[in-house]
Structures are given as structure tokens and as C-alpha cells.
mmCIF file of C-alpha atoms and ligand atoms in Angstrom:
data_model
loop_
_atom_site.group_PDB
_atom_site.id
_atom_site.type_symbol
_atom_site.label_atom_id
_atom_site.label_comp_id
_atom_site.label_asym_id
_atom_site.label_seq_id
_atom_site.Cartn_x
_atom_site.Cartn_y
_atom_site.Cartn_z
ATOM 1 C CA UNK Q 477 -14.059 -11.889 4.661
ATOM 2 C CA UNK Q 478 -11.646 -9.974 6.674
ATOM 3 C CA UNK Q 479 -8.207 -8.813 5.910
ATOM 4 C CA UNK Q 480 -5.608 -8.766 8.519
ATOM 5 C CA UNK Q 481 -2.767 -6.155 8.275
ATOM 6 C CA UNK Q 482 0.317 -6.678 10.558
ATOM 7 C CA UNK Q 483 2.699 -3.494 11.066
ATOM 8 C CA UNK Q 484 6.315 -4.240 11.422
ATOM 9 C CA UNK Q 485 7.999 -0.924 12.260
ATOM 10 C CA UNK Q 486 11.719 -1.712 11.997
ATOM 11 C CA UNK Q 487 14.146 -0.655 9.398
ATOM 12 C CA UNK Q 488 17.961 -1.292 8.846
ATOM 13 C CA UNK Q 489 18.150 2.534 8.178
ATOM 14 C CA UNK Q 490 15.825 5.319 7.594
ATOM 15 C CA UNK Q 491 15.379 6.606 4.147
ATOM 16 C CA UNK Q 492 15.608 10.249 3.595
ATOM 17 C CA UNK Q 493 11.999 10.646 2.300
ATOM 18 C CA UNK Q 494 10.133 8.329 4.530
ATOM 19 C CA UNK Q 495 7.372 9.549 6.803
ATOM 20 C CA UNK Q 496 5.760 5.938 7.801
ATOM 21 C CA UNK Q 497 5.659 4.805 11.236
ATOM 22 C CA UNK Q 498 8.932 3.109 11.709
ATOM 23 C CA UNK Q 499 12.092 3.001 13.572
ATOM 24 C CA UNK Q 500 15.674 1.702 13.620
ATOM 25 C CA UNK Q 501 16.052 -2.082 14.035
ATOM 26 C CA UNK Q 502 16.581 -3.113 17.625
ATOM 27 C CA UNK Q 503 16.909 -7.118 18.099
ATOM 28 C CA UNK Q 504 15.460 -6.922 21.645
ATOM 29 C CA UNK Q 505 12.642 -4.728 20.875
ATOM 30 C CA UNK Q 506 11.632 -6.733 17.816
ATOM 31 C CA UNK Q 507 11.335 -9.940 20.017
ATOM 32 C CA UNK Q 508 9.215 -8.102 22.408
ATOM 33 C CA UNK Q 509 7.324 -6.629 19.709
ATOM 34 C CA UNK Q 510 6.478 -9.909 17.969
ATOM 35 C CA UNK Q 511 5.138 -11.177 21.302
ATOM 36 C CA UNK Q 512 3.031 -8.185 21.680
ATOM 37 C CA UNK Q 513 1.752 -8.576 18.191
ATOM 38 C CA UNK Q 514 0.799 -12.151 18.817
ATOM 39 C CA UNK Q 515 -1.021 -11.161 21.982
ATOM 40 C CA UNK Q 516 -3.004 -8.530 20.277
ATOM 41 C CA UNK Q 517 -4.022 -10.935 17.372
ATOM 42 C CA UNK Q 518 -5.348 -13.453 20.262
ATOM 43 C CA UNK Q 519 -7.184 -10.589 21.929
ATOM 44 C CA UNK Q 520 -8.996 -9.633 18.665
ATOM 45 C CA UNK Q 521 -9.793 -13.272 17.938
ATOM 46 C CA UNK Q 522 -11.373 -13.786 21.342
ATOM 47 C CA UNK Q 523 -13.341 -10.409 20.797
ATOM 48 C CA UNK Q 524 -14.447 -11.801 17.384
ATOM 49 C CA UNK Q 525 -16.027 -14.833 19.100
ATOM 50 C CA UNK Q 526 -15.006 -18.442 19.419
ATOM 51 C CA UNK Q 527 -13.997 -19.904 16.099
ATOM 52 C CA UNK Q 528 -13.407 -16.458 14.951
ATOM 53 C CA UNK Q 529 -14.361 -14.505 11.896
ATOM 54 C CA UNK Q 530 -13.192 -15.534 8.547
ATOM 55 C CA UNK Q 531 -9.982 -13.775 6.859
ATOM 56 C CA UNK Q 532 -8.768 -14.441 3.422
ATOM 57 C CA UNK Q 533 -5.845 -12.037 3.304
ATOM 58 C CA UNK Q 534 -2.887 -11.321 5.727
ATOM 59 C CA UNK Q 535 -0.488 -8.519 4.973
ATOM 60 C CA UNK Q 536 2.869 -7.767 6.657
ATOM 61 C CA UNK Q 537 3.651 -4.181 6.021
ATOM 62 C CA UNK Q 538 5.989 -1.740 7.412
ATOM 63 C CA UNK Q 539 8.605 -0.754 7.958
ATOM 64 C CA UNK Q 540 10.538 -3.641 6.729
ATOM 65 C CA UNK Q 541 8.881 -6.831 7.657
ATOM 66 C CA UNK Q 542 11.614 -8.997 5.945
ATOM 67 C CA UNK Q 543 13.700 -8.193 8.878
ATOM 68 C CA UNK Q 544 11.688 -10.645 10.734
ATOM 69 C CA UNK Q 545 12.931 -14.292 10.787
ATOM 70 C CA UNK Q 546 10.910 -17.119 9.119
ATOM 71 C CA UNK Q 547 10.179 -18.452 12.530
ATOM 72 C CA UNK Q 548 8.725 -15.130 13.650
ATOM 73 C CA UNK Q 549 6.648 -14.717 10.573
ATOM 74 C CA UNK Q 550 5.428 -18.255 11.025
ATOM 75 C CA UNK Q 551 4.403 -17.675 14.693
ATOM 76 C CA UNK Q 552 2.451 -14.476 13.677
ATOM 77 C CA UNK Q 553 0.735 -16.419 10.877
ATOM 78 C CA UNK Q 554 -0.136 -19.147 13.378
ATOM 79 C CA UNK Q 555 -1.552 -16.610 15.723
ATOM 80 C CA UNK Q 556 -3.873 -15.288 12.910
ATOM 81 C CA UNK Q 557 -4.934 -18.842 12.227
ATOM 82 C CA UNK Q 558 -5.672 -19.666 15.775
ATOM 83 C CA UNK Q 559 -7.623 -16.441 16.188
ATOM 84 C CA UNK Q 560 -9.488 -16.275 12.920
ATOM 85 C CA UNK Q 561 -10.703 -18.818 10.314
ATOM 86 C CA UNK Q 562 -8.047 -17.965 7.850
ATOM 87 C CA UNK Q 563 -8.961 -19.437 4.522
ATOM 88 C CA UNK Q 564 -6.753 -22.268 3.006
ATOM 89 C CA UNK Q 565 -6.149 -20.165 0.020
ATOM 90 C CA UNK Q 566 -5.569 -16.920 1.861
ATOM 91 C CA UNK Q 567 -3.310 -14.511 0.207
ATOM 92 C CA UNK Q 568 -0.325 -13.874 2.577
ATOM 93 C CA UNK Q 569 1.827 -11.029 1.446
ATOM 94 C CA UNK Q 570 5.078 -9.589 3.031
ATOM 95 C CA UNK Q 571 6.768 -6.518 2.038
ATOM 96 C CA UNK Q 572 10.558 -7.032 1.603
ATOM 97 C CA UNK Q 573 13.632 -4.758 0.921
ATOM 98 C CA UNK Q 574 15.954 -6.411 -1.490
ATOM 99 C CA UNK Q 575 18.989 -6.031 0.832
ATOM 100 C CA UNK Q 576 17.561 -7.931 3.627
ATOM 101 C CA UNK Q 577 16.765 -11.194 1.919
ATOM 102 C CA UNK Q 578 18.885 -14.177 0.815
ATOM 103 C CA UNK Q 579 17.858 -17.517 -0.812
ATOM 104 C CA UNK Q 580 17.692 -18.976 2.671
ATOM 105 C CA UNK Q 581 15.580 -16.315 4.276
ATOM 106 C CA UNK Q 582 13.245 -16.309 1.260
ATOM 107 C CA UNK Q 583 12.765 -20.119 1.573
ATOM 108 C CA UNK Q 584 12.064 -19.711 5.134
ATOM 109 C CA UNK Q 585 9.370 -17.201 4.467
ATOM 110 C CA UNK Q 586 7.920 -19.451 1.826
ATOM 111 C CA UNK Q 587 7.891 -22.438 4.296
ATOM 112 C CA UNK Q 588 6.366 -19.890 6.921
ATOM 113 C CA UNK Q 589 3.382 -19.666 4.590
ATOM 114 C CA UNK Q 590 4.013 -16.365 2.837
ATOM 115 C CA UNK Q 591 2.807 -16.830 -0.853
ATOM 116 C CA UNK Q 592 3.117 -13.119 -2.065
ATOM 117 C CA UNK Q 593 6.112 -10.880 -1.857
ATOM 118 C CA UNK Q 594 6.179 -7.066 -2.488
ATOM 119 C CA UNK Q 595 9.633 -5.813 -3.055
ATOM 120 C CA UNK Q 596 10.534 -2.088 -2.175
ATOM 121 C CA UNK Q 597 12.722 -1.646 -5.631
ATOM 122 C CA UNK Q 598 11.712 2.065 -6.093
ATOM 123 C CA UNK Q 599 14.222 2.504 -9.017
ATOM 124 C CA UNK Q 600 16.220 0.548 -11.359
ATOM 125 C CA UNK Q 601 18.889 3.381 -11.556
ATOM 126 C CA UNK Q 602 21.559 3.278 -8.893
ATOM 127 C CA UNK Q 603 21.920 7.087 -8.897
ATOM 128 C CA UNK Q 604 18.325 7.444 -7.983
ATOM 129 C CA UNK Q 605 18.441 4.908 -5.317
ATOM 130 C CA UNK Q 606 21.522 6.681 -3.707
ATOM 131 C CA UNK Q 607 19.481 9.909 -3.802
ATOM 132 C CA UNK Q 608 16.855 8.195 -1.918
ATOM 133 C CA UNK Q 609 19.434 6.841 0.645
ATOM 134 C CA UNK Q 610 18.179 3.286 -0.078
ATOM 135 C CA UNK Q 611 20.461 0.500 1.189
ATOM 136 C CA UNK Q 612 20.226 -1.661 -2.115
ATOM 137 C CA UNK Q 613 21.367 -1.267 -5.530
ATOM 138 C CA UNK Q 614 19.906 -2.237 -8.757
ATOM 139 C CA UNK Q 615 21.767 -5.494 -9.105
ATOM 140 C CA UNK Q 616 20.618 -6.694 -5.535
ATOM 141 C CA UNK Q 617 17.228 -5.918 -6.406
ATOM 142 C CA UNK Q 618 17.353 -8.075 -9.393
ATOM 143 C CA UNK Q 619 19.051 -10.790 -7.617
ATOM 144 C CA UNK Q 620 16.450 -10.752 -4.804
ATOM 145 C CA UNK Q 621 13.641 -10.950 -7.348
ATOM 146 C CA UNK Q 622 15.322 -14.034 -8.988
ATOM 147 C CA UNK Q 623 15.927 -15.764 -5.659
ATOM 148 C CA UNK Q 624 12.367 -15.120 -4.713
ATOM 149 C CA UNK Q 625 11.293 -16.895 -7.849
ATOM 150 C CA UNK Q 626 13.728 -19.726 -7.162
ATOM 151 C CA UNK Q 627 12.341 -19.958 -3.555
ATOM 152 C CA UNK Q 628 8.981 -20.801 -5.170
ATOM 153 C CA UNK Q 629 7.115 -17.348 -4.974
ATOM 154 C CA UNK Q 630 4.816 -17.408 -7.827
ATOM 155 C CA UNK Q 631 3.058 -13.960 -6.917
ATOM 156 C CA UNK Q 632 5.709 -11.100 -6.686
ATOM 157 C CA UNK Q 633 4.966 -7.404 -6.877
ATOM 158 C CA UNK Q 634 7.551 -4.558 -7.263
ATOM 159 C CA UNK Q 635 7.171 -0.912 -6.033
ATOM 160 C CA UNK Q 636 8.614 1.724 -8.116
ATOM 161 C CA UNK Q 637 8.581 5.501 -7.529
ATOM 162 C CA UNK Q 638 8.412 8.311 -10.100
ATOM 163 C CA UNK Q 639 9.016 12.022 -9.770
ATOM 164 C CA UNK Q 640 12.335 11.466 -7.989
ATOM 165 C CA UNK Q 641 14.837 14.292 -7.724
ATOM 166 C CA UNK Q 642 16.620 14.752 -10.864
ATOM 167 C CA UNK Q 643 14.531 12.022 -12.763
ATOM 168 C CA UNK Q 644 13.507 12.751 -16.405
ATOM 169 C CA UNK Q 645 10.838 10.973 -18.197
ATOM 170 C CA UNK Q 646 13.144 8.753 -19.955
ATOM 171 C CA UNK Q 647 14.892 7.833 -16.890
ATOM 172 C CA UNK Q 648 11.568 6.651 -15.338
ATOM 173 C CA UNK Q 649 10.745 4.828 -18.428
ATOM 174 C CA UNK Q 650 14.051 2.874 -18.152
ATOM 175 C CA UNK Q 651 13.023 1.775 -14.702
ATOM 176 C CA UNK Q 652 9.675 0.680 -16.008
ATOM 177 C CA UNK Q 653 11.342 -1.278 -18.741
ATOM 178 C CA UNK Q 654 13.716 -3.092 -16.444
ATOM 179 C CA UNK Q 655 10.681 -3.956 -14.345
ATOM 180 C CA UNK Q 656 8.874 -5.448 -17.330
ATOM 181 C CA UNK Q 657 11.938 -7.475 -18.207
ATOM 182 C CA UNK Q 658 11.659 -9.081 -14.839
ATOM 183 C CA UNK Q 659 7.912 -9.959 -15.441
ATOM 184 C CA UNK Q 660 6.627 -9.588 -11.987
ATOM 185 C CA UNK Q 661 2.829 -10.408 -11.421
ATOM 186 C CA UNK Q 662 2.044 -6.944 -9.929
ATOM 187 C CA UNK Q 663 3.581 -3.484 -9.829
ATOM 188 C CA UNK Q 664 2.791 -0.367 -7.762
ATOM 189 C CA UNK Q 665 3.905 2.835 -9.179
ATOM 190 C CA UNK Q 666 3.980 5.756 -6.681
ATOM 191 C CA UNK Q 667 4.745 9.354 -6.992
ATOM 192 C CA UNK Q 668 7.347 10.633 -4.576
ATOM 193 C CA UNK Q 669 5.845 12.960 -2.021
ATOM 194 C CA UNK Q 670 8.738 15.196 -0.608
ATOM 195 C CA UNK Q 671 7.475 16.036 2.890
ATOM 196 C CA UNK Q 672 8.298 19.353 4.665
ATOM 197 C CA UNK Q 673 11.140 18.867 7.059
ATOM 198 C CA UNK Q 674 12.336 15.532 5.358
ATOM 199 C CA UNK Q 675 16.021 15.144 5.080
ATOM 200 C CA UNK Q 676 15.423 14.646 1.470
ATOM 201 C CA UNK Q 677 14.017 18.158 1.148
ATOM 202 C CA UNK Q 678 17.163 19.468 2.755
ATOM 203 C CA UNK Q 679 19.340 17.313 0.383
ATOM 204 C CA UNK Q 680 17.346 18.701 -2.510
ATOM 205 C CA UNK Q 681 17.988 22.316 -1.534
ATOM 206 C CA UNK Q 682 21.571 21.754 -0.722
ATOM 207 C CA UNK Q 683 22.562 19.821 -3.729
ATOM 208 C CA UNK Q 684 20.124 21.624 -6.212
ATOM 209 C CA UNK Q 685 18.039 18.578 -7.180
ATOM 210 C CA UNK Q 686 14.604 19.331 -8.400
ATOM 211 C CA UNK Q 687 11.624 17.263 -9.344
ATOM 212 C CA UNK Q 688 10.459 17.243 -12.947
ATOM 213 C CA UNK Q 689 7.704 19.880 -14.078
ATOM 214 C CA UNK Q 690 3.985 18.768 -13.773
ATOM 215 C CA UNK Q 691 3.706 18.209 -17.449
ATOM 216 C CA UNK Q 692 6.644 15.755 -17.354
ATOM 217 C CA UNK Q 693 5.209 13.828 -14.351
ATOM 218 C CA UNK Q 694 2.010 13.647 -16.260
ATOM 219 C CA UNK Q 695 3.947 12.053 -19.244
ATOM 220 C CA UNK Q 696 5.692 9.716 -16.753
ATOM 221 C CA UNK Q 697 2.423 8.267 -15.451
ATOM 222 C CA UNK Q 698 0.570 7.967 -18.753
ATOM 223 C CA UNK Q 699 3.523 6.746 -20.783
ATOM 224 C CA UNK Q 700 4.292 3.947 -18.038
ATOM 225 C CA UNK Q 701 0.629 2.833 -17.815
ATOM 226 C CA UNK Q 702 0.575 2.644 -21.698
ATOM 227 C CA UNK Q 703 3.751 0.719 -21.842
ATOM 228 C CA UNK Q 704 2.596 -1.699 -19.088
ATOM 229 C CA UNK Q 705 -0.834 -2.310 -20.803
ATOM 230 C CA UNK Q 706 0.922 -3.072 -24.130
ATOM 231 C CA UNK Q 707 2.736 -5.956 -22.618
ATOM 232 C CA UNK Q 708 -0.356 -7.472 -20.803
ATOM 233 C CA UNK Q 709 -0.527 -5.760 -17.487
ATOM 234 C CA UNK Q 710 -4.013 -4.441 -16.586
ATOM 235 C CA UNK Q 711 -4.206 -1.179 -14.526
ATOM 236 C CA UNK Q 712 -6.872 -1.806 -11.748
ATOM 237 C CA UNK Q 713 -6.098 1.257 -9.452
ATOM 238 C CA UNK Q 714 -4.657 4.592 -9.645
ATOM 239 C CA UNK Q 715 -1.101 3.344 -8.785
ATOM 240 C CA UNK Q 716 -1.522 -0.392 -9.455
ATOM 241 C CA UNK Q 717 -1.300 -2.704 -12.366
ATOM 242 C CA UNK Q 718 -1.260 -6.531 -12.455
ATOM 243 C CA UNK Q 719 -1.318 -9.545 -14.723
ATOM 244 C CA UNK Q 720 -4.974 -10.741 -15.018
ATOM 245 C CA UNK Q 721 -6.179 -12.349 -11.753
ATOM 246 C CA UNK Q 722 -3.156 -10.949 -9.770
ATOM 247 C CA UNK Q 723 -4.628 -7.860 -8.193
ATOM 248 C CA UNK Q 724 -3.774 -7.347 -4.469
ATOM 249 C CA UNK Q 725 -6.619 -9.063 -2.799
ATOM 250 C CA UNK Q 726 -5.777 -7.350 0.546
ATOM 251 C CA UNK Q 727 -5.526 -3.954 -0.882
ATOM 252 C CA UNK Q 728 -8.747 -4.181 -2.728
ATOM 253 C CA UNK Q 729 -10.332 -4.543 0.623
ATOM 254 C CA UNK Q 730 -9.452 -0.879 1.259
ATOM 255 C CA UNK Q 731 -10.963 0.251 -2.046
ATOM 256 C CA UNK Q 732 -14.041 -1.822 -1.907
ATOM 257 C CA UNK Q 733 -15.588 -0.700 1.357
ATOM 258 C CA UNK Q 734 -14.181 -3.895 2.941
ATOM 259 C CA UNK Q 735 -13.433 -4.596 6.654
ATOM 260 C CA UNK Q 736 -9.974 -5.237 8.222
ATOM 261 C CA UNK Q 737 -8.061 -5.483 11.358
ATOM 262 C CA UNK Q 738 -4.721 -3.720 11.678
ATOM 263 C CA UNK Q 739 -2.377 -5.039 14.371
ATOM 264 C CA UNK Q 740 0.751 -3.534 15.529
ATOM 265 C CA UNK Q 741 1.746 -0.050 16.472
ATOM 266 C CA UNK Q 742 -0.030 2.775 14.479
ATOM 267 C CA UNK Q 743 -2.253 0.184 12.585
ATOM 268 C CA UNK Q 744 -5.714 1.257 11.656
ATOM 269 C CA UNK Q 745 -8.795 -0.935 11.807
ATOM 270 C CA UNK Q 746 -12.206 -0.764 10.262
ATOM 271 C CA UNK Q 747 -14.864 -3.255 11.232
ATOM 272 C CA UNK Q 748 -18.509 -2.702 10.240
ATOM 273 C CA UNK Q 749 -18.300 1.111 10.218
ATOM 274 C CA UNK Q 750 -16.227 1.441 13.381
ATOM 275 C CA UNK Q 751 -12.714 2.765 12.947
ATOM 276 C CA UNK Q 752 -9.693 3.017 15.442
ATOM 277 C CA UNK Q 753 -5.935 3.389 15.330
ATOM 278 C CA UNK Q 754 -3.484 1.871 17.711
ATOM 279 C CA UNK Q 755 -0.885 3.751 19.588
ATOM 280 C CA UNK Q 756 1.892 4.740 17.216
ATOM 281 C CA UNK Q 757 4.988 4.481 19.542
ATOM 282 C CA UNK Q 758 6.541 1.095 19.511
ATOM 283 C CA UNK Q 759 7.516 0.925 23.151
ATOM 284 C CA UNK Q 760 4.178 2.196 24.393
ATOM 285 C CA UNK Q 761 2.407 -0.447 22.127
ATOM 286 C CA UNK Q 762 4.579 -3.340 23.534
ATOM 287 C CA UNK Q 763 3.980 -2.018 27.134
ATOM 288 C CA UNK Q 764 0.198 -1.825 26.787
ATOM 289 C CA UNK Q 765 0.057 -5.465 25.530
ATOM 290 C CA UNK Q 766 2.376 -6.408 28.217
ATOM 291 C CA UNK Q 767 -0.061 -4.884 30.866
ATOM 292 C CA UNK Q 768 -2.861 -6.794 29.081
ATOM 293 C CA UNK Q 769 -4.361 -3.385 27.976
ATOM 294 C CA UNK Q 770 -5.695 -2.675 24.539
ATOM 295 C CA UNK Q 771 -3.259 -0.824 22.183
ATOM 296 C CA UNK Q 772 -6.275 0.930 20.477
ATOM 297 C CA UNK Q 773 -6.874 4.643 20.695
ATOM 298 C CA UNK Q 774 -10.477 5.985 20.754
ATOM 299 C CA UNK Q 775 -13.050 3.961 18.590
ATOM 300 C CA UNK Q 776 -15.110 6.088 16.285
ATOM 301 C CA UNK Q 777 -18.320 4.949 14.673
ATOM 302 C CA UNK Q 778 -18.531 6.531 11.333
ATOM 303 C CA UNK Q 779 -21.899 8.261 10.327
ATOM 304 C CA UNK Q 780 -23.699 7.036 7.280
ATOM 305 C CA UNK Q 781 -22.485 10.243 5.490
ATOM 306 C CA UNK Q 782 -18.864 9.437 6.277
ATOM 307 C CA UNK Q 783 -19.364 6.024 5.435
ATOM 308 C CA UNK Q 784 -20.810 7.074 2.055
ATOM 309 C CA UNK Q 785 -17.972 9.536 1.413
ATOM 310 C CA UNK Q 786 -15.291 6.994 2.168
ATOM 311 C CA UNK Q 787 -17.021 4.330 -0.151
ATOM 312 C CA UNK Q 788 -16.982 6.718 -3.009
ATOM 313 C CA UNK Q 789 -13.504 8.152 -2.198
ATOM 314 C CA UNK Q 790 -11.953 4.695 -2.273
ATOM 315 C CA UNK Q 791 -13.942 3.172 -5.110
ATOM 316 C CA UNK Q 792 -12.916 6.064 -7.488
ATOM 317 C CA UNK Q 793 -9.228 4.894 -7.068
ATOM 318 C CA UNK Q 794 -10.373 1.740 -9.018
ATOM 319 C CA UNK Q 795 -10.269 1.742 -12.796
ATOM 320 C CA UNK Q 796 -13.565 0.163 -12.878
ATOM 321 C CA UNK Q 797 -14.902 3.105 -10.680
ATOM 322 C CA UNK Q 798 -17.679 3.233 -8.308
ATOM 323 C CA UNK Q 799 -20.808 0.938 -8.595
ATOM 324 C CA UNK Q 800 -23.161 3.851 -8.016
ATOM 325 C CA UNK Q 801 -26.438 1.852 -8.120
ATOM 326 C CA UNK Q 802 -24.879 -0.540 -5.474
ATOM 327 C CA UNK Q 803 -23.664 2.378 -3.352
ATOM 328 C CA UNK Q 804 -27.137 4.181 -3.715
ATOM 329 C CA UNK Q 805 -28.758 0.962 -2.574
ATOM 330 C CA UNK Q 806 -26.233 0.316 0.317
ATOM 331 C CA UNK Q 807 -26.522 3.819 1.723
ATOM 332 C CA UNK Q 808 -30.165 4.493 0.694
ATOM 333 C CA UNK Q 809 -29.230 7.796 -1.067
ATOM 334 C CA UNK Q 810 -28.942 9.349 -4.505
ATOM 335 C CA UNK Q 811 -25.201 9.991 -4.579
ATOM 336 C CA UNK Q 812 -25.708 12.305 -7.722
ATOM 337 C CA UNK Q 813 -28.124 14.538 -6.111
ATOM 338 C CA UNK Q 814 -25.729 14.743 -3.064
ATOM 339 C CA UNK Q 815 -22.499 15.432 -5.071
ATOM 340 C CA UNK Q 816 -23.473 15.974 -8.577
ATOM 341 C CA UNK Q 817 -23.224 19.797 -8.390
ATOM 342 C CA UNK Q 818 -19.537 19.716 -7.087
ATOM 343 C CA UNK Q 819 -18.744 16.945 -9.504
ATOM 344 C CA UNK Q 820 -20.108 18.463 -12.786
ATOM 345 C CA UNK Q 821 -16.998 20.526 -13.571
ATOM 346 C CA UNK Q 822 -14.852 17.361 -13.435
ATOM 347 C CA UNK Q 823 -17.155 15.746 -15.931
ATOM 348 C CA UNK Q 824 -16.903 18.823 -18.169
ATOM 349 C CA UNK Q 825 -13.198 18.806 -17.940
ATOM 350 C CA UNK Q 826 -13.067 14.977 -19.033
ATOM 351 C CA UNK Q 827 -11.740 13.935 -15.709
ATOM 352 C CA UNK Q 828 -14.783 11.960 -14.522
ATOM 353 C CA UNK Q 829 -17.119 9.817 -16.590
ATOM 354 C CA UNK Q 830 -20.752 9.406 -15.171
ATOM 355 C CA UNK Q 831 -23.360 6.893 -16.194
ATOM 356 C CA UNK Q 832 -26.417 5.839 -14.351
ATOM 357 C CA UNK Q 833 -24.547 2.753 -12.975
ATOM 358 C CA UNK Q 834 -20.896 3.874 -12.583
ATOM 359 C CA UNK Q 835 -18.789 6.849 -12.030
ATOM 360 C CA UNK Q 836 -15.047 6.460 -13.034
ATOM 361 C CA UNK Q 837 -12.109 8.500 -13.251
ATOM 362 C CA UNK Q 838 -10.464 8.863 -16.793
ATOM 363 C CA UNK Q 839 -6.686 8.491 -16.776
ATOM 364 C CA UNK Q 840 -6.092 12.340 -16.832
ATOM 365 C CA UNK Q 841 -8.578 12.384 -13.951
ATOM 366 C CA UNK Q 842 -6.364 9.937 -12.101
ATOM 367 C CA UNK Q 843 -3.716 12.337 -12.249
ATOM 368 C CA UNK Q 844 -5.933 14.915 -10.472
ATOM 369 C CA UNK Q 845 -7.774 12.300 -8.342
ATOM 370 C CA UNK Q 846 -6.896 14.286 -5.181
ATOM 371 C CA UNK Q 847 -8.863 17.388 -6.364
ATOM 372 C CA UNK Q 848 -12.035 15.298 -7.301
ATOM 373 C CA UNK Q 849 -11.840 13.287 -3.959
ATOM 374 C CA UNK Q 850 -12.002 16.470 -1.945
ATOM 375 C CA UNK Q 851 -15.604 16.614 -2.864
ATOM 376 C CA UNK Q 852 -16.191 13.574 -0.611
ATOM 377 C CA UNK Q 853 -14.221 14.570 2.400
HETATM 378 S S1 SF4 L 460 12.676 1.006 4.212
HETATM 379 FE FE1 SF4 L 460 10.581 1.883 3.844
HETATM 380 S S2 SF4 L 460 9.710 2.099 5.849
HETATM 381 FE FE2 SF4 L 460 11.819 1.985 6.118
HETATM 382 S S3 SF4 L 460 12.635 3.984 6.322
HETATM 383 FE FE3 SF4 L 460 12.926 3.288 4.086
HETATM 384 S S4 SF4 L 460 10.784 3.930 3.047
HETATM 385 FE FE4 SF4 L 460 10.665 4.110 5.261
#
């Protein structure tokens, strides 16, 4: 089963920390972009053969996909259904920013076929939201969440960010508690990365905002996971927790060696060990589709070693870890003889647990996942 990712690169304003592929909203460009996106989906469907391959997840990511109208979203989902055999119970997610939605637009998204919303809340403290130059405040985020429930969304996720400038452990846990009080089905908890040359880095230098020390960020991560587990959420991935059965089916494809098409500017695709990325610039993407050209850059067939490394790298993000027996069989290797020497020190430090069938990161290991993963890259 395929996943279909749709990139919507428009935002009402550009946040000071953001390094995603996005630009400022432009109504005319958006109209042309949606047309191009539909054309690209149609091309891929034809290439996949008549009747199309089957897909069971669709994911609108961005940017700010909630800047699309219900009609545009319906047209894009319709194009996916025309080009692929989209299963009746497909998970159809749309990322939404709280300030962009109303009861009416949420109902329109529901009517268009979206059945899962992922709200970019980031914090339940107004001061932190201001530091991130987000357009919404805490009350707007809560109202958007309630409106989504009223519009009939039974599967709602919230994104929160820790390690924000000036944030202390108890500030972070305040946001986690506010999220728990809303009772979402799913939560993603990310650590802020402050990129070089980002306006946020300049603001931090100018206004003397600093990030908490490493020990505090470890405490933030661990305490929030424990608090969420205590009220019935299950951590299933380094940064993701859900109610039982409410894991992100789409994102699981990325972590379980799955296949997906990425449509839109800058989107990545991986199908059967072949990987490609579309041109990043929105205008160029639209122009290519307008000229009936492929928006894809160079296609790269991954070597077996690269596929093995990727499979391990991504599976270790999951709390259940990597099914080593399965991976050994799939890639006809003995992964421990290949990587064991480099991994042994992580086992000794209690960051990685290794049995005959499974390798999994411990919670302290998840905090240092990057170090462990470099073994596979
Ligand atoms: S809304 Fe999201 S994608 Fe848009 S600028 Fe802010 S962080 Fe980046």
C-alpha cells in the first residue's frame, strides 16, 4: 500500500525558525499550483498503470495546507482517487494552522474527505508563541481544536515544540498538561532546532534569549513522555505518541521501509528502492507541469546497502525497534556482523537494547538517536 504526500508550500507569514520549503501566500500562484499538483498526480497514476496502484494514506503537508479551500482539497483528493486505487478507509490527514480555520472551513475540509487533522500548536504559552512569531495565540489554538471536534473530526493530532528560547522545564510541562486537557488522539513533540542564519537566531542574540541546558531538555523529553503515558498515550516513535490505534498510518510508512509518492514542489518519493525529489521552487514546479514536463530531479536507485542502512535508521525511530530477523531476511545479511562493532558502545552505555530478533533504542537512547543513527549513514 502506497502513501501519497501532497506538499502545499504557502504560508500566511514566515515563522522566524522555519527552514521548510515554503513561501508567502499568493492567491494566483496557489490556483496555478493546485492545477499543477492535480496534473502531477494524474501523470503518476498513468505511470503506475491503468487502475493505479493502491494507496491507503493521503497527507497534506506544508507550508500551511489549511490555506486551501475545501473545494481545492476535494479536487486534489479526487485526483488521487482517479489516479490510484485509494482504499475506502484511507487515512487522509491535513496539517492546519489554528489561525487559518473557522467552523465553516473545517466543515468544508471534512466534507472534502479529510478525516485527520494535525494542528501546528507548538506551545500553550502566548509568550513562547510570540517568540516564535506564530500568528496564533493559545485561545485561538484551543478554539480551533474545539471547532474541529464539532466539525466531526474524530482523529486530531497536535504538534508541540520543546527547547524553545527562554523555556524552562515547568513551562514545557504546562504546555503538555494543556494538551492533555484537550485530549487529542495524537501528539508530536519536537525539539526546536535553531538554524544558522535563521531570524530566530538573530532575535535570540539581540534579545539575550537562550535555550535550556542539555540536562534540562533531557528532563523535558523524559518527563513529558512519562506524563503522557500515565494518562493513556503510548509513545510509538521518538517524537510521537498516540491513543491506542491512533498512530499516524502515513508517517509509519516512512519508518517501516514503505513506499510513497510525494507530489508538489520539493516533495520526495520512494518507490521500490528508487528515490527522487521534485524541483523545490514553486514557480518552476508549476512551469514544468504547464509544459507537460516531469517536475522530478534525478532518479536514484538505492544500492542494497543504502536500503539496509535506511531500513535500520528509520526502524530504530520506533519504540518497538527494528525487526532484525525480518531485516536480515529481507536484505540477506547478518546486520550485527555488519554494524555490531560500531553499535557495541551504545549497548554498553544503555542506549541500545539488542536481542536476537530486535534492536531498540532505550528512552535515553532516543535522546541521542542522532549519534546512534550515524552508524548507518
Ligand atoms: S507555518 Fe509552518 S511552514 Fe509556515 S513558516 Fe511557519 S513553521 Fe514554516
